[in-house]
């Protein structure tokens, strides 16, 4: 079973296990060390990379093709497999780059970015509410 399939083998574009478990206040972020902030920053990017492309279909992690009204055709399954591999390669490459360059960022800019990403994530979570 590939990483983007639920245990019952339904196909999904957004990994079911991707989630944000904690949103931080600006004060909490200010107390974190820069390397910890970078990990939070990267976790937000990983979430957004998973969710945003499919936001118009269904923003819920683990949503099946059926829940997104996508027919389970050979073509769509092929798109899923290609998208999953491309996304994994992209995230790996992006994180390698970020690990090298983001430490040069000002701490305040990293914090601002995390808060901005959090706002986007919260809005995506409330899309259907």
CSV table of C-alpha atoms in Angstrom, one decimal:
chain,number,residue,atom,x,y,z
A,1,UNK,CA,0.0,0.0,0.0
A,2,UNK,CA,1.4,3.4,-0.9
A,3,UNK,CA,1.8,6.3,1.6
A,4,UNK,CA,-1.3,8.2,0.3
A,5,UNK,CA,-3.7,5.3,0.7
A,6,UNK,CA,-5.9,4.8,3.7
A,7,UNK,CA,-5.8,1.5,5.5
A,8,UNK,CA,-9.0,0.4,3.7
A,9,UNK,CA,-7.1,1.0,0.4
A,10,UNK,CA,-9.2,4.0,-0.7
A,11,UNK,CA,-7.1,6.3,-2.9
A,12,UNK,CA,-6.3,9.8,-1.6
A,13,UNK,CA,-4.1,12.7,-2.8
A,14,UNK,CA,-3.6,14.1,0.7
A,15,UNK,CA,-1.8,11.9,3.2
A,16,UNK,CA,-4.1,10.9,6.0
A,17,UNK,CA,-1.5,11.4,8.7
A,18,UNK,CA,-0.5,15.0,7.9
A,19,UNK,CA,-1.7,17.3,10.6
A,20,UNK,CA,-0.7,20.3,12.7
A,21,UNK,CA,-0.9,19.3,16.3
A,22,UNK,CA,-0.1,22.7,17.8
A,23,UNK,CA,-0.4,26.3,16.8
A,24,UNK,CA,1.9,28.7,18.5
A,25,UNK,CA,1.5,32.3,19.7
A,26,UNK,CA,4.0,34.9,18.7
A,27,UNK,CA,5.3,34.9,22.3
A,28,UNK,CA,5.8,31.1,22.2
A,29,UNK,CA,7.6,31.3,19.0
A,30,UNK,CA,9.9,34.0,20.3
A,31,UNK,CA,11.0,31.7,23.1
A,32,UNK,CA,12.1,29.0,20.6
A,33,UNK,CA,15.6,28.6,19.3
A,34,UNK,CA,16.1,29.3,15.6
A,35,UNK,CA,16.7,25.6,14.8
A,36,UNK,CA,13.4,24.7,16.5
A,37,UNK,CA,11.7,27.5,14.6
A,38,UNK,CA,13.0,26.1,11.3
A,39,UNK,CA,11.5,22.7,12.2
A,40,UNK,CA,8.1,24.3,12.8
A,41,UNK,CA,8.5,26.3,9.6
A,42,UNK,CA,9.2,23.2,7.6
A,43,UNK,CA,6.3,21.3,9.1
A,44,UNK,CA,4.0,24.1,8.0
A,45,UNK,CA,5.4,24.0,4.5
A,46,UNK,CA,4.9,20.2,4.3
A,47,UNK,CA,1.3,20.6,5.4
A,48,UNK,CA,0.6,23.4,2.9
A,49,UNK,CA,2.3,21.4,0.1
A,50,UNK,CA,0.0,18.5,0.8
A,51,UNK,CA,-3.3,20.5,1.2
A,52,UNK,CA,-3.2,23.6,-1.1
A,53,UNK,CA,-3.2,21.9,-4.5
A,54,UNK,CA,-6.4,20.0,-3.6
A,55,UNK,CA,-8.2,22.6,-1.5
A,56,UNK,CA,-10.9,23.1,-4.1
A,57,UNK,CA,-11.7,19.4,-3.9
A,58,UNK,CA,-11.6,18.7,-0.2
A,59,UNK,CA,-9.0,20.0,2.3
A,60,UNK,CA,-9.3,17.2,4.8
A,61,UNK,CA,-6.2,15.0,5.0
A,62,UNK,CA,-7.0,11.4,3.9
A,63,UNK,CA,-10.0,12.4,1.8
A,64,UNK,CA,-10.6,9.6,-0.7
A,65,UNK,CA,-11.2,9.9,-4.4
A,66,UNK,CA,-14.8,9.2,-3.8
A,67,UNK,CA,-15.1,11.9,-1.1
A,68,UNK,CA,-13.5,14.4,-3.6
A,69,UNK,CA,-15.8,13.2,-6.4
A,70,UNK,CA,-12.8,11.9,-8.4
A,71,UNK,CA,-13.5,8.8,-10.5
A,72,UNK,CA,-11.1,5.9,-9.7
A,73,UNK,CA,-9.9,5.6,-13.3
A,74,UNK,CA,-6.6,4.3,-14.5
A,75,UNK,CA,-5.6,7.8,-15.5
A,76,UNK,CA,-6.5,9.4,-12.1
A,77,UNK,CA,-4.7,6.6,-10.3
A,78,UNK,CA,-1.6,7.3,-12.5
A,79,UNK,CA,-1.9,11.0,-11.6
A,80,UNK,CA,-1.9,10.1,-7.9
A,81,UNK,CA,1.2,7.9,-8.2
A,82,UNK,CA,3.1,10.5,-10.2
A,83,UNK,CA,2.0,13.4,-7.9
A,84,UNK,CA,3.0,11.4,-4.8
A,85,UNK,CA,6.5,10.7,-6.1
A,86,UNK,CA,7.0,14.2,-7.4
A,87,UNK,CA,5.8,15.7,-4.1
A,88,UNK,CA,8.2,13.5,-2.1
A,89,UNK,CA,11.1,14.4,-4.3
A,90,UNK,CA,10.2,18.1,-4.1
A,91,UNK,CA,9.8,18.2,-0.3
A,92,UNK,CA,13.1,16.3,0.2
A,93,UNK,CA,15.0,18.8,-2.1
A,94,UNK,CA,13.2,21.8,-0.6
A,95,UNK,CA,14.0,20.8,3.0
A,96,UNK,CA,17.7,20.2,2.1
A,97,UNK,CA,17.8,23.7,0.7
A,98,UNK,CA,15.9,25.2,3.6
A,99,UNK,CA,18.3,23.5,6.1
A,100,UNK,CA,21.2,25.3,4.4
A,101,UNK,CA,19.7,28.7,3.8
A,102,UNK,CA,16.9,29.5,6.4
A,103,UNK,CA,19.4,29.7,9.3
A,104,UNK,CA,20.6,32.9,7.7
A,105,UNK,CA,17.1,34.4,8.1
A,106,UNK,CA,16.3,36.8,10.8
A,107,UNK,CA,14.4,35.1,13.6
A,108,UNK,CA,11.6,37.6,13.3
A,109,UNK,CA,11.1,36.7,9.7
A,110,UNK,CA,10.9,33.0,10.4
A,111,UNK,CA,8.3,33.8,13.1
A,112,UNK,CA,6.3,36.0,10.8
A,113,UNK,CA,6.4,33.3,8.1
A,114,UNK,CA,5.2,30.6,10.6
A,115,UNK,CA,2.3,32.9,11.7
A,116,UNK,CA,1.4,33.6,8.1
A,117,UNK,CA,1.4,29.9,7.3
A,118,UNK,CA,-0.6,29.1,10.4
A,119,UNK,CA,-3.2,31.6,9.2
A,120,UNK,CA,-3.4,29.9,5.8
A,121,UNK,CA,-3.7,26.5,7.5
A,122,UNK,CA,-6.5,27.6,9.9
A,123,UNK,CA,-8.4,29.0,7.0
A,124,UNK,CA,-8.0,25.8,5.0
A,125,UNK,CA,-9.2,23.8,8.0
A,126,UNK,CA,-12.3,26.0,8.3
A,127,UNK,CA,-13.2,26.0,4.6
A,128,UNK,CA,-16.3,23.8,4.9
A,129,UNK,CA,-17.4,25.1,8.3
